[in-house]
PDB file of C-alpha atoms in Angstrom:
ATOM      1  CA  MET A   1      29.261   2.796   1.228  1.00  0.00           C
ATOM      2  CA  ALA A   2      28.505   5.048   4.209  1.00  0.00           C
ATOM      3  CA  HIS A   3      25.002   4.965   5.562  1.00  0.00           C
ATOM      4  CA  ALA A   4      23.430   8.398   5.931  1.00  0.00           C
ATOM      5  CA  LEU A   5      21.806   7.540   9.275  1.00  0.00           C
ATOM      6  CA  ALA A   6      24.505   5.330  10.799  1.00  0.00           C
ATOM      7  CA  GLY A   7      24.502   5.655  14.569  1.00  0.00           C
ATOM      8  CA  ARG A   8      21.080   7.311  14.638  1.00  0.00           C
ATOM      9  CA  THR A   9      18.094   5.944  16.534  1.00  0.00           C
ATOM     10  CA  ALA A  10      14.549   6.223  15.212  1.00  0.00           C
ATOM     11  CA  VAL A  11      11.084   5.613  16.618  1.00  0.00           C
ATOM     12  CA  VAL A  12       8.272   4.734  14.218  1.00  0.00           C
ATOM     13  CA  THR A  13       4.696   4.493  15.485  1.00  0.00           C
ATOM     14  CA  GLY A  14       2.177   2.352  13.625  1.00  0.00           C
ATOM     15  CA  ALA A  15       5.116   0.311  12.353  1.00  0.00           C
ATOM     16  CA  SER A  16       3.592  -3.164  12.045  1.00  0.00           C
ATOM     17  CA  ARG A  17       2.335  -2.617   8.486  1.00  0.00           C
ATOM     18  CA  GLY A  18       1.808  -0.176   5.636  1.00  0.00           C
ATOM     19  CA  ILE A  19       3.494   3.214   5.626  1.00  0.00           C
ATOM     20  CA  GLY A  20       4.964   2.784   9.110  1.00  0.00           C
ATOM     21  CA  LEU A  21       6.632  -0.497   8.199  1.00  0.00           C
ATOM     22  CA  ALA A  22       7.926   0.978   4.931  1.00  0.00           C
ATOM     23  CA  CYS A  23       9.400   3.938   6.840  1.00  0.00           C
ATOM     24  CA  ALA A  24      11.089   1.564   9.281  1.00  0.00           C
ATOM     25  CA  GLN A  25      12.569  -0.438   6.393  1.00  0.00           C
ATOM     26  CA  GLN A  26      13.928   2.708   4.743  1.00  0.00           C
ATOM     27  CA  LEU A  27      15.424   3.978   7.996  1.00  0.00           C
ATOM     28  CA  ILE A  28      17.175   0.656   8.581  1.00  0.00           C
ATOM     29  CA  GLU A  29      18.489   0.624   5.022  1.00  0.00           C
ATOM     30  CA  ALA A  30      19.890   4.109   5.678  1.00  0.00           C
ATOM     31  CA  GLY A  31      21.734   2.745   8.737  1.00  0.00           C
ATOM     32  CA  ALA A  32      19.455   3.725  11.631  1.00  0.00           C
ATOM     33  CA  ARG A  33      18.482   1.575  14.579  1.00  0.00           C
ATOM     34  CA  VAL A  34      14.688   1.538  14.659  1.00  0.00           C
ATOM     35  CA  ALA A  35      12.137   0.974  17.397  1.00  0.00           C
ATOM     36  CA  LEU A  36       8.925  -0.275  15.816  1.00  0.00           C
ATOM     37  CA  LEU A  37       5.900   0.682  17.905  1.00  0.00           C
ATOM     38  CA  ALA A  38       2.375  -0.642  17.456  1.00  0.00           C
ATOM     39  CA  ARG A  39      -0.348  -2.610  19.165  1.00  0.00           C
ATOM     40  CA  GLY A  40      -0.523  -6.319  18.478  1.00  0.00           C
ATOM     41  CA  SER A  41       2.830  -7.647  19.499  1.00  0.00           C
ATOM     42  CA  ALA A  42       2.815 -10.894  17.462  1.00  0.00           C
ATOM     43  CA  GLU A  43       2.833  -9.158  14.071  1.00  0.00           C
ATOM     44  CA  LEU A  44       5.133  -6.447  15.358  1.00  0.00           C
ATOM     45  CA  GLN A  45       7.626  -9.046  16.615  1.00  0.00           C
ATOM     46  CA  ARG A  46       7.487 -10.857  13.271  1.00  0.00           C
ATOM     47  CA  GLN A  47       8.209  -7.658  11.358  1.00  0.00           C
ATOM     48  CA  ALA A  48      11.097  -6.713  13.651  1.00  0.00           C
ATOM     49  CA  ARG A  49      12.675 -10.152  13.170  1.00  0.00           C
ATOM     50  CA  ALA A  50      12.301  -9.809   9.407  1.00  0.00           C
ATOM     51  CA  LEU A  51      14.029  -6.409   9.488  1.00  0.00           C
ATOM     52  CA  GLY A  52      17.006  -7.758  11.400  1.00  0.00           C
ATOM     53  CA  GLY A  53      19.187  -6.745  14.306  1.00  0.00           C
ATOM     54  CA  SER A  54      18.746  -3.004  13.827  1.00  0.00           C
ATOM     55  CA  ALA A  55      15.035  -3.277  14.661  1.00  0.00           C
ATOM     56  CA  VAL A  56      13.288  -3.798  17.953  1.00  0.00           C
ATOM     57  CA  ALA A  57       9.553  -4.282  18.494  1.00  0.00           C
ATOM     58  CA  LEU A  58       7.867  -2.390  21.323  1.00  0.00           C
ATOM     59  CA  ASP A  59       4.203  -3.081  21.998  1.00  0.00           C
ATOM     60  CA  CYS A  60       2.628   0.344  22.542  1.00  0.00           C
ATOM     61  CA  ASP A  61      -0.882   1.746  22.472  1.00  0.00           C
ATOM     62  CA  VAL A  62      -0.091   5.337  21.494  1.00  0.00           C
ATOM     63  CA  THR A  63      -3.264   6.588  23.183  1.00  0.00           C
ATOM     64  CA  ARG A  64      -2.036   5.477  26.607  1.00  0.00           C
ATOM     65  CA  PRO A  65       0.413   7.906  28.230  1.00  0.00           C
ATOM     66  CA  ASP A  66       1.918   5.120  30.339  1.00  0.00           C
ATOM     67  CA  ASP A  67       2.627   3.073  27.192  1.00  0.00           C
ATOM     68  CA  VAL A  68       4.278   6.088  25.564  1.00  0.00           C
ATOM     69  CA  ALA A  69       6.502   6.700  28.601  1.00  0.00           C
ATOM     70  CA  THR A  70       7.395   3.010  28.788  1.00  0.00           C
ATOM     71  CA  ALA A  71       8.248   2.905  25.077  1.00  0.00           C
ATOM     72  CA  VAL A  72      10.477   5.984  25.337  1.00  0.00           C
ATOM     73  CA  ARG A  73      12.391   4.382  28.234  1.00  0.00           C
ATOM     74  CA  ALA A  74      12.611   1.058  26.374  1.00  0.00           C
ATOM     75  CA  VAL A  75      14.179   2.714  23.326  1.00  0.00           C
ATOM     76  CA  HIS A  76      17.020   3.964  25.494  1.00  0.00           C
ATOM     77  CA  GLU A  77      17.369   0.581  27.203  1.00  0.00           C
ATOM     78  CA  GLN A  78      17.399  -1.330  23.901  1.00  0.00           C
ATOM     79  CA  PHE A  79      19.768   0.935  21.972  1.00  0.00           C
ATOM     80  CA  GLY A  80      21.664   2.776  24.700  1.00  0.00           C
ATOM     81  CA  ALA A  81      20.691   6.056  23.050  1.00  0.00           C
ATOM     82  CA  GLU A  82      17.858   8.524  22.933  1.00  0.00           C
ATOM     83  CA  PRO A  83      15.907   8.783  19.655  1.00  0.00           C
ATOM     84  CA  ASP A  84      17.171  11.182  16.989  1.00  0.00           C
ATOM     85  CA  ILE A  85      14.261  10.602  14.616  1.00  0.00           C
ATOM     86  CA  LEU A  86      10.525  10.343  15.250  1.00  0.00           C
ATOM     87  CA  VAL A  87       8.017   9.153  12.661  1.00  0.00           C
ATOM     88  CA  ASN A  88       4.530   9.702  14.061  1.00  0.00           C
ATOM     89  CA  ASN A  89       2.717   7.360  11.703  1.00  0.00           C
ATOM     90  CA  ALA A  90       0.053   5.662  13.840  1.00  0.00           C
ATOM     91  CA  GLY A  91      -3.395   6.658  12.666  1.00  0.00           C
ATOM     92  CA  TYR A  92      -7.029   5.801  13.042  1.00  0.00           C
ATOM     93  CA  PHE A  93     -10.186   6.872  11.292  1.00  0.00           C
ATOM     94  CA  ALA A  94     -13.563   5.174  11.523  1.00  0.00           C
ATOM     95  CA  LEU A  95     -15.375   5.354   8.221  1.00  0.00           C
ATOM     96  CA  ALA A  96     -18.892   6.177   9.298  1.00  0.00           C
ATOM     97  CA  SER A  97     -21.356   8.972   8.889  1.00  0.00           C
ATOM     98  CA  ALA A  98     -21.548  11.574  11.647  1.00  0.00           C
ATOM     99  CA  GLU A  99     -24.806  10.091  12.903  1.00  0.00           C
ATOM    100  CA  ARG A 100     -23.186   6.653  13.179  1.00  0.00           C
ATOM    101  CA  THR A 101     -19.978   7.934  14.744  1.00  0.00           C
ATOM    102  CA  SER A 102     -20.209   7.677  18.497  1.00  0.00           C
ATOM    103  CA  PRO A 103     -18.466  10.186  20.729  1.00  0.00           C
ATOM    104  CA  GLU A 104     -16.159   7.328  21.792  1.00  0.00           C
ATOM    105  CA  MET A 105     -15.194   6.623  18.169  1.00  0.00           C
ATOM    106  CA  PHE A 106     -14.516  10.300  17.592  1.00  0.00           C
ATOM    107  CA  ALA A 107     -12.473  10.537  20.805  1.00  0.00           C
ATOM    108  CA  ARG A 108     -10.362   7.572  19.668  1.00  0.00           C
ATOM    109  CA  THR A 109      -9.736   9.259  16.315  1.00  0.00           C
ATOM    110  CA  VAL A 110      -8.594  12.463  18.024  1.00  0.00           C
ATOM    111  CA  GLY A 111      -6.548  10.479  20.540  1.00  0.00           C
ATOM    112  CA  VAL A 112      -4.627   8.476  17.965  1.00  0.00           C
ATOM    113  CA  ASN A 113      -4.252  11.184  15.328  1.00  0.00           C
ATOM    114  CA  LEU A 114      -3.644  14.295  17.451  1.00  0.00           C
ATOM    115  CA  VAL A 115      -2.986  13.592  21.115  1.00  0.00           C
ATOM    116  CA  ALA A 116      -0.633  10.634  20.664  1.00  0.00           C
ATOM    117  CA  PRO A 117       1.734  12.392  18.230  1.00  0.00           C
ATOM    118  CA  PHE A 118       1.905  15.350  20.599  1.00  0.00           C
ATOM    119  CA  GLN A 119       2.755  13.026  23.518  1.00  0.00           C
ATOM    120  CA  PHE A 120       5.724  11.652  21.581  1.00  0.00           C
ATOM    121  CA  VAL A 121       6.892  15.108  20.521  1.00  0.00           C
ATOM    122  CA  HIS A 122       6.541  16.348  24.089  1.00  0.00           C
ATOM    123  CA  ALA A 123       8.521  13.395  25.439  1.00  0.00           C
ATOM    124  CA  LEU A 124      11.313  13.431  22.831  1.00  0.00           C
ATOM    125  CA  LEU A 125      11.734  17.015  21.615  1.00  0.00           C
ATOM    126  CA  PRO A 126      13.734  18.411  24.562  1.00  0.00           C
ATOM    127  CA  GLY A 127      16.390  15.719  24.180  1.00  0.00           C
ATOM    128  CA  MET A 128      16.416  15.996  20.396  1.00  0.00           C
ATOM    129  CA  LYS A 129      16.933  19.750  20.609  1.00  0.00           C
ATOM    130  CA  ALA A 130      19.687  19.378  23.192  1.00  0.00           C
ATOM    131  CA  ARG A 131      21.520  16.896  20.926  1.00  0.00           C
ATOM    132  CA  GLY A 132      20.877  18.936  17.770  1.00  0.00           C
ATOM    133  CA  SER A 133      18.905  16.131  16.183  1.00  0.00           C
TER     134      SER A 133
END
């Protein structure tokens, strides 16, 4: 049986658990090579090992531009290819009332949920467009 995504490379943020991990599993089952990105390298490494040889764990704090740039370079180094697929799954939301939400908490929410996905799109989109992916 041919795999729909054979030869494709994917990046999944927030991939150490939940929806991100499920997306990574589905991409691998469809034949893609997948870079799992998240903070907390021990759990991330464990999940990548469980997914097998088509998965690689990259420790990345999506709110840090240097981490994003390093992760993008590492994907190419690990797989010898630029990403064709991006799943911007990392998310953060502090459950607190407005009066208990500090400006720092709010800035983290915006950073993880809005700025970080844009950083990945900005870094990967030109190459994806050039390759028609």
